[in-house]
Amino acid sequence: MSKKQFAIVGMGRFGSSVAKALTEMGYEVLAIDSSEDRIQDVVGTVTHAVSADSTDEEALRALGVRNFDVVVVAIGQDIQASILTTIILKDLGVKTLIVKAQNELHGKVVSKIGADKVIYPERDMGLRLAHHLASPNILDYIELSDDYSIVEMKASNAMVGKSLKQLDIRAKYKCNVMAIKTGPEMNIAPYADDLIRMNDVLVIVGKNSDVRNLENAYSEG
């Protein structure tokens, strides 16, 4: 079975990071950017790197972009170029189109013109940092939807030595403990009697408001 092929349009910090990571994972990656300098920066770390104007339909057609399994539009500040590129790629018949959006309005526009998935790297990183600053026990934060999130929470002193049954997180905070990390080990189906140890990390899912209440209850520092 052949591996997926990816095309990444826009070699800013986000686009180049995605392109390099996918290449390191063993996938074929085509990097596209209008800047020759940016292309030179990644030419040695991706499968193919081409300087081209992504708002030029013929240029994208000539690159065979429609044949790639996934195309990511990671264009930075130029929202107009991002939108035009999205329209062209959709018209060319790209199978799966993922677009990086600068803000909610940009995201709504590219969704309506055919983006299969819209991502907000800056917003998501801001949310993660805000949660970590508010509660240092929060190691990671992933927004699943407008209403639900997953957090990785380092066990606080108040949790250590207690079982999940004793903590009763589900009843008190309406959140579910999906897994417990103990060092490199991951317990993906914790029992009610499992004890929380020092430095354990709990993977918790719940409604955003409930997750915040849980964070506040066990916040340290």
Tab-separated table of C-alpha atoms in Angstrom:
chain	number	residue	atom	x	y	z
A	1	MET	CA	0.000	0.000	0.000
A	2	SER	CA	1.541	3.316	-1.095
A	3	LYS	CA	2.038	6.079	1.450
A	4	LYS	CA	0.077	9.292	1.334
A	5	GLN	CA	1.525	12.192	-0.622
A	6	PHE	CA	1.269	15.728	0.723
A	7	ALA	CA	1.612	19.166	-0.850
A	8	ILE	CA	2.172	22.126	1.473
A	9	VAL	CA	1.560	25.623	0.078
A	10	GLY	CA	3.342	28.346	2.038
A	11	MET	CA	6.728	27.834	3.654
A	12	GLY	CA	6.431	30.157	6.622
A	13	ARG	CA	7.175	28.816	10.098
A	14	PHE	CA	4.006	26.736	10.265
A	15	GLY	CA	4.102	25.376	6.701
A	16	SER	CA	7.794	24.485	6.789
A	17	SER	CA	7.362	22.804	10.174
A	18	VAL	CA	4.516	20.619	8.853
A	19	ALA	CA	6.446	19.815	5.662
A	20	LYS	CA	9.606	18.800	7.523
A	21	ALA	CA	7.717	16.712	10.078
A	22	LEU	CA	5.811	14.790	7.389
A	23	THR	CA	9.042	14.159	5.469
A	24	GLU	CA	10.717	12.830	8.625
A	25	MET	CA	7.740	10.484	9.057
A	26	GLY	CA	8.572	9.002	5.657
A	27	TYR	CA	5.946	10.671	3.481
A	28	GLU	CA	6.484	12.293	0.093
A	29	VAL	CA	6.102	16.047	0.465
A	30	LEU	CA	5.939	18.778	-2.158
A	31	ALA	CA	6.730	22.226	-0.728
A	32	ILE	CA	5.432	25.255	-2.646
A	33	ASP	CA	6.109	28.930	-2.021
A	34	SER	CA	6.347	32.063	-4.162
A	35	SER	CA	9.575	33.012	-2.382
A	36	GLU	CA	12.712	31.449	-3.791
A	37	ASP	CA	14.506	32.132	-0.503
A	38	ARG	CA	11.956	30.149	1.504
A	39	ILE	CA	12.145	27.295	-0.958
A	40	GLN	CA	15.925	27.235	-0.623
A	41	ASP	CA	15.505	26.988	3.149
A	42	VAL	CA	13.560	23.711	2.861
A	43	VAL	CA	14.948	22.189	-0.332
A	44	GLY	CA	17.195	19.811	1.573
A	45	THR	CA	14.574	18.656	4.055
A	46	VAL	CA	11.545	17.784	1.877
A	47	THR	CA	11.036	15.466	-1.095
A	48	HIS	CA	10.411	18.244	-3.620
A	49	ALA	CA	10.483	22.036	-3.267
A	50	VAL	CA	9.215	24.398	-5.953
A	51	SER	CA	8.959	28.172	-6.217
A	52	ALA	CA	5.557	28.955	-7.729
A	53	ASP	CA	2.670	31.408	-7.428
A	54	SER	CA	-0.175	29.480	-5.799
A	55	THR	CA	-2.718	31.958	-7.205
A	56	ASP	CA	-1.716	30.885	-10.733
A	57	GLU	CA	-4.008	27.995	-11.706
A	58	GLU	CA	-1.794	26.843	-14.565
A	59	ALA	CA	1.264	26.714	-12.302
A	60	LEU	CA	-0.539	24.474	-9.809
A	61	ARG	CA	-1.958	22.332	-12.595
A	62	ALA	CA	1.533	21.849	-14.043
A	63	LEU	CA	2.793	20.695	-10.631
A	64	GLY	CA	0.140	17.985	-10.566
A	65	VAL	CA	-1.152	19.146	-7.195
A	66	ARG	CA	-4.541	17.508	-7.770
A	67	ASN	CA	-2.830	14.103	-7.607
A	68	PHE	CA	-1.706	14.561	-3.998
A	69	ASP	CA	-3.761	12.932	-1.246
A	70	VAL	CA	-3.746	15.997	0.991
A	71	VAL	CA	-2.949	19.639	0.254
A	72	VAL	CA	-2.338	22.090	3.099
A	73	VAL	CA	-2.682	25.816	2.429
A	74	ALA	CA	-0.388	27.339	5.054
A	75	ILE	CA	-0.116	30.822	3.592
A	76	GLY	CA	0.690	33.374	6.305
A	77	GLN	CA	-0.516	36.971	6.341
A	78	ASP	CA	-1.883	37.222	2.790
A	79	ILE	CA	-5.512	36.230	3.349
A	80	GLN	CA	-6.483	37.082	-0.240
A	81	ALA	CA	-3.835	34.715	-1.603
A	82	SER	CA	-5.009	32.018	0.832
A	83	ILE	CA	-8.607	32.339	-0.375
A	84	LEU	CA	-7.691	32.407	-4.077
A	85	THR	CA	-5.415	29.396	-3.630
A	86	THR	CA	-8.198	27.502	-1.864
A	87	ILE	CA	-10.636	28.224	-4.715
A	88	ILE	CA	-8.133	27.103	-7.351
A	89	LEU	CA	-7.193	23.914	-5.525
A	90	LYS	CA	-10.844	22.978	-5.043
A	91	ASP	CA	-11.542	23.618	-8.726
A	92	LEU	CA	-8.590	21.408	-9.636
A	93	GLY	CA	-10.197	18.551	-7.716
A	94	VAL	CA	-7.866	18.191	-4.718
A	95	LYS	CA	-9.054	15.231	-2.628
A	96	THR	CA	-8.511	16.668	0.845
A	97	LEU	CA	-7.864	20.361	1.395
A	98	ILE	CA	-6.729	21.736	4.757
A	99	VAL	CA	-6.399	25.497	5.211
A	100	LYS	CA	-4.667	27.507	7.924
A	101	ALA	CA	-6.824	30.482	8.917
A	102	GLN	CA	-5.719	33.741	10.498
A	103	ASN	CA	-9.042	34.408	12.211
A	104	GLU	CA	-12.647	33.224	12.462
A	105	LEU	CA	-13.846	35.225	9.426
A	106	HIS	CA	-11.030	33.852	7.262
A	107	GLY	CA	-11.939	30.365	8.468
A	108	LYS	CA	-15.620	30.801	7.615
A	109	VAL	CA	-14.775	31.994	4.105
A	110	VAL	CA	-12.449	29.102	3.234
A	111	SER	CA	-14.917	26.623	4.741
A	112	LYS	CA	-17.677	27.921	2.479
A	113	ILE	CA	-15.514	27.727	-0.635
A	114	GLY	CA	-14.498	24.136	-0.047
A	115	ALA	CA	-11.846	23.631	2.641
A	116	ASP	CA	-12.339	20.181	4.182
A	117	LYS	CA	-10.723	21.274	7.441
A	118	VAL	CA	-9.739	24.668	8.828
A	119	ILE	CA	-7.005	25.002	11.442
A	120	TYR	CA	-6.094	27.936	13.671
A	121	PRO	CA	-2.492	27.380	14.873
A	122	GLU	CA	-2.078	30.780	16.526
A	123	ARG	CA	-5.447	30.624	18.286
A	124	ASP	CA	-4.902	27.047	19.434
A	125	MET	CA	-1.426	27.836	20.766
A	126	GLY	CA	-2.849	30.878	22.536
A	127	LEU	CA	-5.511	28.729	24.201
A	128	ARG	CA	-2.924	26.198	25.341
A	129	LEU	CA	-0.685	28.887	26.779
A	130	ALA	CA	-3.616	30.602	28.527
A	131	HIS	CA	-4.669	27.348	30.196
A	132	HIS	CA	-1.097	26.606	31.269
A	133	LEU	CA	-0.651	30.105	32.683
A	134	ALA	CA	-3.946	29.895	34.568
A	135	SER	CA	-3.125	26.430	35.884
A	136	PRO	CA	0.507	25.237	35.638
A	137	ASN	CA	-0.739	21.661	36.144
A	138	ILE	CA	-2.246	21.774	32.637
A	139	LEU	CA	0.413	20.370	30.289
A	140	ASP	CA	-1.660	20.395	27.109
A	141	TYR	CA	-5.077	21.527	25.966
A	142	ILE	CA	-6.939	20.442	22.835
A	143	GLU	CA	-10.256	21.981	21.833
A	144	LEU	CA	-12.420	19.246	20.315
A	145	SER	CA	-15.293	21.583	19.460
A	146	ASP	CA	-16.805	24.854	20.630
A	147	ASP	CA	-18.090	23.058	23.730
A	148	TYR	CA	-15.690	20.200	24.549
A	149	SER	CA	-11.966	19.843	25.209
A	150	ILE	CA	-9.294	17.355	26.236
A	151	VAL	CA	-6.640	18.342	28.765
A	152	GLU	CA	-3.491	16.682	30.015
A	153	MET	CA	-3.264	17.519	33.719
A	154	LYS	CA	-0.306	16.745	35.918
A	155	ALA	CA	-1.521	15.175	39.159
A	156	SER	CA	-1.635	17.797	41.900
A	157	ASN	CA	-0.580	17.058	45.466
A	158	ALA	CA	-4.257	16.844	46.383
A	159	MET	CA	-4.690	13.953	43.934
A	160	VAL	CA	-1.614	11.898	44.821
A	161	GLY	CA	-2.342	8.730	46.783
A	162	LYS	CA	-6.048	8.793	45.997
A	163	SER	CA	-7.983	6.516	43.677
A	164	LEU	CA	-10.195	7.695	40.840
A	165	LYS	CA	-13.144	6.533	42.920
A	166	GLN	CA	-12.054	8.741	45.822
A	167	LEU	CA	-11.476	11.751	43.579
A	168	ASP	CA	-14.880	11.178	41.952
A	169	ILE	CA	-14.052	13.582	39.129
A	170	ARG	CA	-16.951	12.431	36.994
A	171	ALA	CA	-19.592	13.134	39.630
A	172	LYS	CA	-18.035	16.329	41.012
A	173	TYR	CA	-16.916	17.973	37.781
A	174	LYS	CA	-18.767	16.039	35.023
A	175	CYS	CA	-15.412	15.200	33.371
A	176	ASN	CA	-14.097	11.782	32.382
A	177	VAL	CA	-10.566	10.499	33.017
A	178	MET	CA	-9.763	8.750	29.723
A	179	ALA	CA	-6.220	7.676	30.570
A	180	ILE	CA	-3.409	7.958	33.101
A	181	LYS	CA	0.241	8.363	32.075
A	182	THR	CA	2.804	7.011	34.489
A	183	GLY	CA	6.228	7.765	33.039
A	184	PRO	CA	6.355	6.149	29.592
A	185	GLU	CA	3.381	3.885	30.376
A	186	MET	CA	-0.152	4.807	29.322
A	187	ASN	CA	-3.142	3.253	31.076
A	188	ILE	CA	-5.940	3.810	28.570
A	189	ALA	CA	-8.642	2.094	30.615
A	190	PRO	CA	-8.090	3.119	34.234
A	191	TYR	CA	-10.131	1.371	36.929
A	192	ALA	CA	-11.945	3.177	39.717
A	193	ASP	CA	-9.498	1.757	42.266
A	194	ASP	CA	-6.349	2.832	40.380
A	195	LEU	CA	-4.240	5.121	42.561
A	196	ILE	CA	-2.818	8.420	41.349
A	197	ARG	CA	0.951	8.658	41.837
A	198	MET	CA	3.358	11.558	42.008
A	199	ASN	CA	4.079	12.960	38.500
A	200	ASP	CA	1.198	11.026	36.914
A	201	VAL	CA	-0.587	12.803	34.067
A	202	LEU	CA	-4.355	12.495	33.704
A	203	VAL	CA	-5.958	12.753	30.257
A	204	ILE	CA	-9.379	14.277	30.839
A	205	VAL	CA	-12.283	15.090	28.519
A	206	GLY	CA	-15.255	17.259	29.315
A	207	LYS	CA	-17.330	20.311	28.565
A	208	ASN	CA	-15.189	23.458	28.516
A	209	SER	CA	-16.887	25.029	31.534
A	210	ASP	CA	-16.547	21.794	33.520
A	211	VAL	CA	-12.886	21.419	32.549
A	212	ARG	CA	-12.242	24.972	33.768
A	213	ASN	CA	-13.898	24.181	37.102
A	214	LEU	CA	-11.689	21.104	37.431
A	215	GLU	CA	-8.579	23.137	36.558
A	216	ASN	CA	-9.444	25.743	39.177
A	217	ALA	CA	-10.141	23.129	41.843
A	218	TYR	CA	-6.735	21.493	41.457
A	219	SER	CA	-4.676	24.511	40.417
A	220	GLU	CA	-1.309	24.785	42.160
A	221	GLY	CA	0.783	27.921	41.890
